[in-house]
Tab-separated table of C-alpha atoms in Angstrom:
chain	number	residue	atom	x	y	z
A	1	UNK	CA	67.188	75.046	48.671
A	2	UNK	CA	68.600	74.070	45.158
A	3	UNK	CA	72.131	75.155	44.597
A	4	UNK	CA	74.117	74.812	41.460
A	5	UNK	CA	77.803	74.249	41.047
A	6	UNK	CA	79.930	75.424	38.519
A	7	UNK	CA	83.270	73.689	37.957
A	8	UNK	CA	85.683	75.839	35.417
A	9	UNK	CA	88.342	73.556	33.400
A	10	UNK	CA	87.824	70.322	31.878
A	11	UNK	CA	90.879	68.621	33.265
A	12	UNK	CA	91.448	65.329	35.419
A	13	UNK	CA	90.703	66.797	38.184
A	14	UNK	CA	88.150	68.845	37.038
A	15	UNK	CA	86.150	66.261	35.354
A	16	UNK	CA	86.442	64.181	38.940
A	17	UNK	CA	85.392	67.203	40.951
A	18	UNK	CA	82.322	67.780	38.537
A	19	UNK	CA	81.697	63.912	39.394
A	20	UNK	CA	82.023	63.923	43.305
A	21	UNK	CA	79.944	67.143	43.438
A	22	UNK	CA	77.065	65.339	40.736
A	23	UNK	CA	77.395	62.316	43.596
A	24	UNK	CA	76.832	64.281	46.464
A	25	UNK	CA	74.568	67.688	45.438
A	26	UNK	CA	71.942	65.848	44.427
A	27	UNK	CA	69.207	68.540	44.551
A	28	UNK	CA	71.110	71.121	42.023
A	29	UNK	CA	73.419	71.505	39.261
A	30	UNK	CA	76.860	70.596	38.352
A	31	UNK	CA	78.261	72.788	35.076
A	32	UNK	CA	81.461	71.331	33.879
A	33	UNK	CA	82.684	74.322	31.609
A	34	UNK	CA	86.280	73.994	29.442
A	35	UNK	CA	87.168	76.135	26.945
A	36	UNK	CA	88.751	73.768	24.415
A	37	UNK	CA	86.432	71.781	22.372
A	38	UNK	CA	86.436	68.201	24.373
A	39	UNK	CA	87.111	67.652	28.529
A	40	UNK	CA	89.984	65.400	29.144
A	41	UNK	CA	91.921	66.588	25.978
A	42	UNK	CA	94.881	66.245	27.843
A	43	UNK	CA	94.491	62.830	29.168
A	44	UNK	CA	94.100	61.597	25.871
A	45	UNK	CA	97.836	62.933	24.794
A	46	UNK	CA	99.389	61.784	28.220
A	47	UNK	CA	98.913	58.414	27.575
A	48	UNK	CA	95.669	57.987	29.836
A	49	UNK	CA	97.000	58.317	32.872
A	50	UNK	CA	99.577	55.011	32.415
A	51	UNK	CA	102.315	57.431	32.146
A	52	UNK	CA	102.767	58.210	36.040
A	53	UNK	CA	102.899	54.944	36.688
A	54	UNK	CA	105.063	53.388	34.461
A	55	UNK	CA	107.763	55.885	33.159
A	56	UNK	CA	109.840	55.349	36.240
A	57	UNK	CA	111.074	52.451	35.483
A	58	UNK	CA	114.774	51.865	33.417
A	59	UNK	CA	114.496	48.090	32.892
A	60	UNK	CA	112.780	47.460	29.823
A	61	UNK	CA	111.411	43.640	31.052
A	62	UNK	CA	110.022	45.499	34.027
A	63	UNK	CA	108.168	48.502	32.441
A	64	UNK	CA	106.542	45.660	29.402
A	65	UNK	CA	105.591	43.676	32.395
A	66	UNK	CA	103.943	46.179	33.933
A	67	UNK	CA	102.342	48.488	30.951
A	68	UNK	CA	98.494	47.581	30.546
A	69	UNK	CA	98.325	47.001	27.194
């Protein structure tokens, strides 16, 4: 029996959910549906996804050694 999926938002963990459920449901459909123009909009402005992991730290030699760029 084919089922589809329907995933509403077009966040993080949206976008990974759509993923997971594409991986694993493989005799249906996986809808990803966001209202804004683009999925992951707000990754893009957060710094893609860097930010959680580096704006802890206060020493400035520590936070350039670890940023990825």
């Amino acid at each position: 029996m084919q089922k589809n999926i329907v995933i509403i938002g077009g966040g993080a963990s949206s976008f990974m959910a759509a993923i997971t459920a594409a991986e694993m449901h493989l005799n249906g459909t996986v809808t990803l549906l966001e209202k804004n123009r683009e999925v992951l909009g707000k990754v893009k402005i957060s710094g893609g996804g860097r930010c959680n992991v580096t704006n802890s730290e206060k020493i400035p030699k520590k936070f350039a050694k670890n940023y990825p760029r």
